[in-house]
mmCIF file with all atom_site columns, C-alpha atoms in Angstrom:
data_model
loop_
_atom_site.group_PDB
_atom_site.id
_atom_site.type_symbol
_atom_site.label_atom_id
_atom_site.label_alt_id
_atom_site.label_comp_id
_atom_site.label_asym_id
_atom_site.label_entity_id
_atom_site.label_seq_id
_atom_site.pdbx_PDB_ins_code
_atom_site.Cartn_x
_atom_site.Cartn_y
_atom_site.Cartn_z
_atom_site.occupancy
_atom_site.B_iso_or_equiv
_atom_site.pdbx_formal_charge
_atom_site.auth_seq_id
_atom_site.auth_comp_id
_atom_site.auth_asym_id
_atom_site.auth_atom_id
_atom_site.pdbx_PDB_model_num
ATOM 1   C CA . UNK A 1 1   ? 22.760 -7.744  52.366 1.00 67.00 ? 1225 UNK A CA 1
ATOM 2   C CA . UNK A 1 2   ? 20.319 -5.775  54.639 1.00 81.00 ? 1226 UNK A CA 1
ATOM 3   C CA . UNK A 1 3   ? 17.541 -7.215  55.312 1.00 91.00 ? 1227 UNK A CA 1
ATOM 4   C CA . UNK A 1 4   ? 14.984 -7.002  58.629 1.00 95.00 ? 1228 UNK A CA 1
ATOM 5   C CA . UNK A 1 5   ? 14.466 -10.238 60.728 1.00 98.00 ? 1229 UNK A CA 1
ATOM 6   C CA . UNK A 1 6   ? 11.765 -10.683 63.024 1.00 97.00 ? 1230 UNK A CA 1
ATOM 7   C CA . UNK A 1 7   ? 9.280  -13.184 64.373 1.00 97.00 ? 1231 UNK A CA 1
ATOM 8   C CA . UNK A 1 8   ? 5.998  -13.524 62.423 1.00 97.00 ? 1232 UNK A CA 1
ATOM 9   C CA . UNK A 1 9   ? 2.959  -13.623 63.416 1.00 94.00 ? 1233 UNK A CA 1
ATOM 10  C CA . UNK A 1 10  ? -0.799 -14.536 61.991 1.00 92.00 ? 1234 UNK A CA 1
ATOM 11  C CA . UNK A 1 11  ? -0.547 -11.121 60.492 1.00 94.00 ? 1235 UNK A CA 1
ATOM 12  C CA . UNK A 1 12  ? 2.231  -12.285 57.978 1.00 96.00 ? 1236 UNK A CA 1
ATOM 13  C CA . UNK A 1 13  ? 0.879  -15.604 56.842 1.00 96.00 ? 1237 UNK A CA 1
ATOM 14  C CA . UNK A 1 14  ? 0.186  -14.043 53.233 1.00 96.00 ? 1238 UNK A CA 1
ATOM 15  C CA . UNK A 1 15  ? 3.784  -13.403 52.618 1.00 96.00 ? 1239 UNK A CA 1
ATOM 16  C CA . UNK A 1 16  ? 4.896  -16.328 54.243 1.00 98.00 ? 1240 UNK A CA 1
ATOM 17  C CA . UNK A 1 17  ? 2.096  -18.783 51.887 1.00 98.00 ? 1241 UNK A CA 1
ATOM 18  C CA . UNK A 1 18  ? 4.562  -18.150 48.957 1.00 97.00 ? 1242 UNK A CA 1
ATOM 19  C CA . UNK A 1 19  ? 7.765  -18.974 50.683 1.00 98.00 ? 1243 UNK A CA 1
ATOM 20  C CA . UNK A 1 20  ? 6.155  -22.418 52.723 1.00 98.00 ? 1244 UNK A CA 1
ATOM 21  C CA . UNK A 1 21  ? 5.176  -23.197 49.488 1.00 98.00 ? 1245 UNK A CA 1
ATOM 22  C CA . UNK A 1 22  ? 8.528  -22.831 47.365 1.00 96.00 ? 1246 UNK A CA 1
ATOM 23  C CA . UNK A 1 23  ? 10.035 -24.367 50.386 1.00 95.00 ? 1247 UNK A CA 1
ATOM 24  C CA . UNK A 1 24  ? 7.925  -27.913 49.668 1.00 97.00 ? 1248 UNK A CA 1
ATOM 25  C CA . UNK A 1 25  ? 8.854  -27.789 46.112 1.00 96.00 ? 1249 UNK A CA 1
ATOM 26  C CA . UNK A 1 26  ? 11.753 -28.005 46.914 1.00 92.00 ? 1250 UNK A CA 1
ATOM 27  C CA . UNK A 1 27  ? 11.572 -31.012 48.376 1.00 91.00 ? 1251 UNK A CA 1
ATOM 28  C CA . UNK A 1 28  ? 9.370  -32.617 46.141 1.00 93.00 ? 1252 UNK A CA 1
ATOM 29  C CA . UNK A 1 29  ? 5.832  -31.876 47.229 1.00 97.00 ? 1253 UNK A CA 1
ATOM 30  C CA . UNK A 1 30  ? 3.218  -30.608 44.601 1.00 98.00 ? 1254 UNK A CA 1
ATOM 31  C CA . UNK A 1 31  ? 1.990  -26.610 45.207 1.00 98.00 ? 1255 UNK A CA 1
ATOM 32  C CA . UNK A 1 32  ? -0.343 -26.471 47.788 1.00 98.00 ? 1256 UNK A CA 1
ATOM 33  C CA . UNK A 1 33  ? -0.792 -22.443 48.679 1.00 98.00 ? 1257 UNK A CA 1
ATOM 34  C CA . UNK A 1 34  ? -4.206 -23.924 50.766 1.00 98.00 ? 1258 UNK A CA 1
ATOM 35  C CA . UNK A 1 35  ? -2.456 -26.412 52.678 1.00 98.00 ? 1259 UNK A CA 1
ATOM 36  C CA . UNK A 1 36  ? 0.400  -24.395 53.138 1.00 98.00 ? 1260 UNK A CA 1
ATOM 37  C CA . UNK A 1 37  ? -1.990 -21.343 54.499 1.00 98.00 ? 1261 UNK A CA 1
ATOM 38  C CA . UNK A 1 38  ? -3.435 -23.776 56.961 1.00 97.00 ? 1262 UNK A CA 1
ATOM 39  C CA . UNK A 1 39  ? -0.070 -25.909 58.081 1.00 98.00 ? 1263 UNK A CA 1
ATOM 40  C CA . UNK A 1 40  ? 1.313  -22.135 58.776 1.00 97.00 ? 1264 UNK A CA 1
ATOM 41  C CA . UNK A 1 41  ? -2.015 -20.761 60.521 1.00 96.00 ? 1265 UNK A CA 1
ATOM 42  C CA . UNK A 1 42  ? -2.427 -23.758 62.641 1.00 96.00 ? 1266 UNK A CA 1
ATOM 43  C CA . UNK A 1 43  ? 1.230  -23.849 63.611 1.00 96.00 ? 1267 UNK A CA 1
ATOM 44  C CA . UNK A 1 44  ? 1.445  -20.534 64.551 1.00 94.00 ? 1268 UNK A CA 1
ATOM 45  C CA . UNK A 1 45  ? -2.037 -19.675 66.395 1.00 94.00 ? 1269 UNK A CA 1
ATOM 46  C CA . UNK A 1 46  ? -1.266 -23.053 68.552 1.00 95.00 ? 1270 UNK A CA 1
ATOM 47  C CA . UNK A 1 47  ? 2.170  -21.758 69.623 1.00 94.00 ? 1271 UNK A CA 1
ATOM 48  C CA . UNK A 1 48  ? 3.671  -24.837 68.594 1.00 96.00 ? 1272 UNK A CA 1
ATOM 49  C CA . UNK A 1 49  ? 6.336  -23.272 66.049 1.00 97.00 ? 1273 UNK A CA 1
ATOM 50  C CA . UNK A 1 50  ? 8.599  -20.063 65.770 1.00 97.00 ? 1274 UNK A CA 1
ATOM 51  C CA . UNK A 1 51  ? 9.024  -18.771 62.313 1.00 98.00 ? 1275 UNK A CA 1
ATOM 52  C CA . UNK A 1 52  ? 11.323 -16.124 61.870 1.00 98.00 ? 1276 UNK A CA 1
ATOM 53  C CA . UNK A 1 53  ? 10.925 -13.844 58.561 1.00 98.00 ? 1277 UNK A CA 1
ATOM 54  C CA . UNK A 1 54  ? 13.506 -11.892 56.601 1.00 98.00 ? 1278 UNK A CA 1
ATOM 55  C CA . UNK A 1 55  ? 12.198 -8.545  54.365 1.00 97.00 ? 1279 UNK A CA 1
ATOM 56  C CA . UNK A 1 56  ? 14.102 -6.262  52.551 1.00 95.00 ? 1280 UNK A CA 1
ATOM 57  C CA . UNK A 1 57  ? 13.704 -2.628  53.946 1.00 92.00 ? 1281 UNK A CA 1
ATOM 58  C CA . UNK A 1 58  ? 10.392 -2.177  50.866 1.00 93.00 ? 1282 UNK A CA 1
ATOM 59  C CA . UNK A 1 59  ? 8.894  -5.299  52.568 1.00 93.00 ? 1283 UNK A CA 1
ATOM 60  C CA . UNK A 1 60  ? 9.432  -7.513  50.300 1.00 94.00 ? 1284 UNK A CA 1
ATOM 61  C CA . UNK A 1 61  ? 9.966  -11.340 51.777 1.00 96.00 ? 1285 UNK A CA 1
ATOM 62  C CA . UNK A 1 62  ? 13.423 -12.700 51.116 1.00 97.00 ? 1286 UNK A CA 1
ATOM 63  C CA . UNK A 1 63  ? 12.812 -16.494 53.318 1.00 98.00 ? 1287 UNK A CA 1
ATOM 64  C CA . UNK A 1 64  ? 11.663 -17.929 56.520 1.00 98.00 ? 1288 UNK A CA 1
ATOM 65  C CA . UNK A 1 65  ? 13.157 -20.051 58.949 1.00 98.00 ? 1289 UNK A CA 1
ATOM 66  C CA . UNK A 1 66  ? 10.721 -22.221 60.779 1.00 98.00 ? 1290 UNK A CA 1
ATOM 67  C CA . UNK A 1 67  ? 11.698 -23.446 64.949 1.00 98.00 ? 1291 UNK A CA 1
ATOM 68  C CA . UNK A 1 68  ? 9.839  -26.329 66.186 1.00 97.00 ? 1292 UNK A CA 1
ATOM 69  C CA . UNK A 1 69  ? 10.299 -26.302 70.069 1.00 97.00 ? 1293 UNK A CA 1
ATOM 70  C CA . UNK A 1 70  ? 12.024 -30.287 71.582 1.00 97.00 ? 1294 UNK A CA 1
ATOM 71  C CA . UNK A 1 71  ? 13.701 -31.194 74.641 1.00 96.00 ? 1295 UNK A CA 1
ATOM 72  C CA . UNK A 1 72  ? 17.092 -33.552 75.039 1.00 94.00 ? 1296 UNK A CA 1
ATOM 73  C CA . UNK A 1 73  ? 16.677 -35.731 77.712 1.00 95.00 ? 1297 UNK A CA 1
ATOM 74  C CA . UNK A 1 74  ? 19.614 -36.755 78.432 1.00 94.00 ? 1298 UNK A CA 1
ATOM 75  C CA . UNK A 1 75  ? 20.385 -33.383 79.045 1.00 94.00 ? 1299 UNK A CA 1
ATOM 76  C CA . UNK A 1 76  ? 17.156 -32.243 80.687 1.00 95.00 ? 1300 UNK A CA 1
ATOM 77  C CA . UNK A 1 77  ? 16.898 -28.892 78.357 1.00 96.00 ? 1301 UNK A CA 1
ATOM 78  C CA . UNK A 1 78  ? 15.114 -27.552 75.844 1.00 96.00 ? 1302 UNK A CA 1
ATOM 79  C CA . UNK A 1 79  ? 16.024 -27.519 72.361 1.00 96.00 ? 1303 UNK A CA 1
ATOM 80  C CA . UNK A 1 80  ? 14.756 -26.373 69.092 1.00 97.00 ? 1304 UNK A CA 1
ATOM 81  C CA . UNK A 1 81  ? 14.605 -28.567 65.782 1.00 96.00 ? 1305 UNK A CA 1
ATOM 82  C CA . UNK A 1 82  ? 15.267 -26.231 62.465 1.00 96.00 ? 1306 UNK A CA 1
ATOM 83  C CA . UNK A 1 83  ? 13.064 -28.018 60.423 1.00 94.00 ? 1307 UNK A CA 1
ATOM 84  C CA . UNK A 1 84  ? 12.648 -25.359 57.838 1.00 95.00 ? 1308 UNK A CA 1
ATOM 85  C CA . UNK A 1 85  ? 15.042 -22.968 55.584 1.00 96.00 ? 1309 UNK A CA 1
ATOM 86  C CA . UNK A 1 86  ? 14.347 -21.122 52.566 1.00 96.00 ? 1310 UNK A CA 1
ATOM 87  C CA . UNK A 1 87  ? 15.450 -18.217 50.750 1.00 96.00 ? 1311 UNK A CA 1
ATOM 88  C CA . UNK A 1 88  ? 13.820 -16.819 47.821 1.00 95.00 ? 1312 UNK A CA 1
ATOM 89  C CA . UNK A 1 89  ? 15.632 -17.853 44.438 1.00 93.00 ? 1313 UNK A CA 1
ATOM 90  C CA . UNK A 1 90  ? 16.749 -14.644 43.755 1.00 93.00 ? 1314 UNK A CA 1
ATOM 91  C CA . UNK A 1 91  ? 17.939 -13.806 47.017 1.00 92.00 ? 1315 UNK A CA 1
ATOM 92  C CA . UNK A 1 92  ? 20.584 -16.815 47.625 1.00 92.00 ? 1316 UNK A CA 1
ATOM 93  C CA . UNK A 1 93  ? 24.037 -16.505 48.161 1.00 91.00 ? 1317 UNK A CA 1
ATOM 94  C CA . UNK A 1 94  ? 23.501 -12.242 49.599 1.00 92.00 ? 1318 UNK A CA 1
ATOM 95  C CA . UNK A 1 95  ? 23.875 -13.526 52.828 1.00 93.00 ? 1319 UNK A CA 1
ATOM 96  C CA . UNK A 1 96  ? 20.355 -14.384 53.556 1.00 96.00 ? 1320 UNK A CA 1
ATOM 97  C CA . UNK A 1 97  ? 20.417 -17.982 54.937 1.00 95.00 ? 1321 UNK A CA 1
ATOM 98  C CA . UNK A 1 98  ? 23.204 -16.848 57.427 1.00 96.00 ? 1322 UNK A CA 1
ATOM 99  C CA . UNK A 1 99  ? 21.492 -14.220 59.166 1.00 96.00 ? 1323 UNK A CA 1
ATOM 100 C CA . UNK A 1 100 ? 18.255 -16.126 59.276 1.00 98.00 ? 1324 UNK A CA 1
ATOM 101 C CA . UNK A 1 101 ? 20.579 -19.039 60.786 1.00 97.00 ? 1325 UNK A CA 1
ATOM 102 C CA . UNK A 1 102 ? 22.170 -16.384 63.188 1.00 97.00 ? 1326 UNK A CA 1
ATOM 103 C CA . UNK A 1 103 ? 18.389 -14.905 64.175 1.00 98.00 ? 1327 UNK A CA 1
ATOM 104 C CA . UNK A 1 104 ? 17.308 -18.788 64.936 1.00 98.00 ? 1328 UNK A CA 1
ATOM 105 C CA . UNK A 1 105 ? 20.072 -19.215 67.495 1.00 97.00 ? 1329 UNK A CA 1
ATOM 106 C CA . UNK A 1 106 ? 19.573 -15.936 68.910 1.00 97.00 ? 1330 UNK A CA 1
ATOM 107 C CA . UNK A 1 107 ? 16.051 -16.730 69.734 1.00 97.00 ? 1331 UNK A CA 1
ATOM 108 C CA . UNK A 1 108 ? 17.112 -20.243 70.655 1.00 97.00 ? 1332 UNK A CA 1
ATOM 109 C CA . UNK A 1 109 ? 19.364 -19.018 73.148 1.00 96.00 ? 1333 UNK A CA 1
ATOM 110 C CA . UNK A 1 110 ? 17.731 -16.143 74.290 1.00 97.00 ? 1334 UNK A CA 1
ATOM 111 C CA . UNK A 1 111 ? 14.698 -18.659 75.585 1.00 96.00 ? 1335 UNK A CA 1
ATOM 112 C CA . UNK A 1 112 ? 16.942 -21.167 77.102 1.00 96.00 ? 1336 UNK A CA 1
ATOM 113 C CA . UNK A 1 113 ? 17.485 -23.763 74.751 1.00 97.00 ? 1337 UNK A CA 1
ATOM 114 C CA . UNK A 1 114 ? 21.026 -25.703 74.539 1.00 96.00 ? 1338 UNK A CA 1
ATOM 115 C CA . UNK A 1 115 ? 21.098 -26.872 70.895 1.00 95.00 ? 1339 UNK A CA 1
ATOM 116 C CA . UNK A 1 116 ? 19.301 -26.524 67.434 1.00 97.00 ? 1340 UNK A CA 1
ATOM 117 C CA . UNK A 1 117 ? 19.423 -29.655 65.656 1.00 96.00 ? 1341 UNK A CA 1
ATOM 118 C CA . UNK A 1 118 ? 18.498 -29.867 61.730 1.00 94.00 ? 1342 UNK A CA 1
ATOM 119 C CA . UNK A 1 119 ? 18.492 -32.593 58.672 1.00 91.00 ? 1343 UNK A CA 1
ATOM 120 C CA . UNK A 1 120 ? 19.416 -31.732 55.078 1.00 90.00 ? 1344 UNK A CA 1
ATOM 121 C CA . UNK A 1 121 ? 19.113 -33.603 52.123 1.00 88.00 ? 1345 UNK A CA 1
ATOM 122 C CA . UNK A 1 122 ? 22.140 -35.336 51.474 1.00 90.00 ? 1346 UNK A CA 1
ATOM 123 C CA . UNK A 1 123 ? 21.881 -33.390 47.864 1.00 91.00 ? 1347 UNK A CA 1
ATOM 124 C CA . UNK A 1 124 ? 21.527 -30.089 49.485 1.00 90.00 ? 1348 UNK A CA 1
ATOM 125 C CA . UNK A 1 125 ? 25.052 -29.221 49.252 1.00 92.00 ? 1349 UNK A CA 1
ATOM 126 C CA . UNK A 1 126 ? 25.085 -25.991 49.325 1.00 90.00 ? 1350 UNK A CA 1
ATOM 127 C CA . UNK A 1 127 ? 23.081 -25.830 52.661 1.00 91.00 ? 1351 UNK A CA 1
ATOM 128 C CA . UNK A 1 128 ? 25.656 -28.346 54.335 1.00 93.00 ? 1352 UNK A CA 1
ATOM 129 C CA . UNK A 1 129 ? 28.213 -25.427 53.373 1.00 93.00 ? 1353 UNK A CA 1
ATOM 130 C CA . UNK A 1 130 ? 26.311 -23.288 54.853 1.00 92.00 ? 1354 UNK A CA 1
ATOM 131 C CA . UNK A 1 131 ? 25.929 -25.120 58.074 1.00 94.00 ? 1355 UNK A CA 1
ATOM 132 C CA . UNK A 1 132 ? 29.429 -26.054 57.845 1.00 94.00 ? 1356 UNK A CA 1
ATOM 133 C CA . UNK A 1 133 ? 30.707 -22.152 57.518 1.00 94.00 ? 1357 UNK A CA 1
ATOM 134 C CA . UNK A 1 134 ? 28.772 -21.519 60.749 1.00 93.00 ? 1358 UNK A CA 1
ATOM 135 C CA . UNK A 1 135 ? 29.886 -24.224 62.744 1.00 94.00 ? 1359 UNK A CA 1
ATOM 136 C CA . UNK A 1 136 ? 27.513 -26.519 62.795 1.00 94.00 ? 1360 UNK A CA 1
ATOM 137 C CA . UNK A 1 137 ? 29.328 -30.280 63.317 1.00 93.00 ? 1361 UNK A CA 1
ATOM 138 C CA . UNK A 1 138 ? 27.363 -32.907 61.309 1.00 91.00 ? 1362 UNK A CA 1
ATOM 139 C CA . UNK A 1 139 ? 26.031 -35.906 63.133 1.00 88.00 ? 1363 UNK A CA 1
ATOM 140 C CA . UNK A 1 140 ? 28.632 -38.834 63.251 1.00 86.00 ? 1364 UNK A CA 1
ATOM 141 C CA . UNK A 1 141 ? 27.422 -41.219 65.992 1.00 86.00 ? 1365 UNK A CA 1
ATOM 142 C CA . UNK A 1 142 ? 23.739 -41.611 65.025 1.00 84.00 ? 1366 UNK A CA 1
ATOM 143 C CA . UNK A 1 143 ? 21.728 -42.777 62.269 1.00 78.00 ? 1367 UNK A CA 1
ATOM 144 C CA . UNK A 1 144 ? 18.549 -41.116 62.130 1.00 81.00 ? 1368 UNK A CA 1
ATOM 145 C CA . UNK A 1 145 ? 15.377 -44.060 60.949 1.00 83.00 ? 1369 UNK A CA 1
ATOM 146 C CA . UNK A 1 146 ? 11.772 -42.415 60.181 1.00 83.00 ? 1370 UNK A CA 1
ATOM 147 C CA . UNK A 1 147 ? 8.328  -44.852 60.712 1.00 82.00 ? 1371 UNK A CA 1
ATOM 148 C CA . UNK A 1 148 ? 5.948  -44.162 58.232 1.00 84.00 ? 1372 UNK A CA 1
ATOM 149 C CA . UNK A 1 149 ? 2.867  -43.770 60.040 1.00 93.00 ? 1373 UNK A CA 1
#
């Protein structure tokens, strides 16, 4: 599939509302097109994520990969954590999710960083064979606890 990837801006939050959105569903959250307006806005204006947005050539959005900027210690780098992925229902499996995956590590390289790192749900298996078809290695020597807060 064809499709144009570049970084959004403030400027593309309408057509990325929709997306953020379907993305949460997807994980269980209720719609929330407000909160998803202002988690976007807020993320974006502050600097503190990089979301990269595929459009067919009429403009139309296709998904949205979402780059939150870490660091590895041990290694003393930068890194980026892929926190979000979505494609647009009727837009899976044309190749899509892999260029959006290929765009995040271009950008991850391209500003230094040594590693993306990312979490699926366990039932997301057709994301791990995604990952898995572009050479991502699943974790095997960590176990990964969350602290409700």
């Amino acid at each position: 599939m064809t499709c144009n990837i570049q970084r959004a801006t403030v400027f593309d939050i309408e057509q990325l509302v929709p997306l953020f959105d379907g993305y949460r569903q997807f994980y269980g959250a209720s719609s929330d097109l407000a909160l998803a307006r202002r988690f976007l806005s807020d993320r974006m204006s502050q600097n503190q994520s990089v979301v990269l947005l595929a459009r067919e050539a009429n403009g139309d959005a296709l998904g949205f990969v979402q780059l939150f900027p870490s660091f590895s210690s041990v290694r003393a780098a930068p890194i980026y954590v892929l926190n979000d992925l979505f494609v647009v229902p009727e837009a899976r499996r044309r190749g899509v999710g892999t260029l959006l995956l290929q765009a995040a590590a271009d950008k991850a390289r391209a500003s230094g960083a040594i590693r993306l790192k990312l979490s699926t749900a366990i039932t997301n298996v057709a994301a791990q064979r995604l990952y898995e078809a572009m050479k991502w290695t699943r974790e095997e020597d960590f176990h990964v606890y969350n602290l409700s807060l």
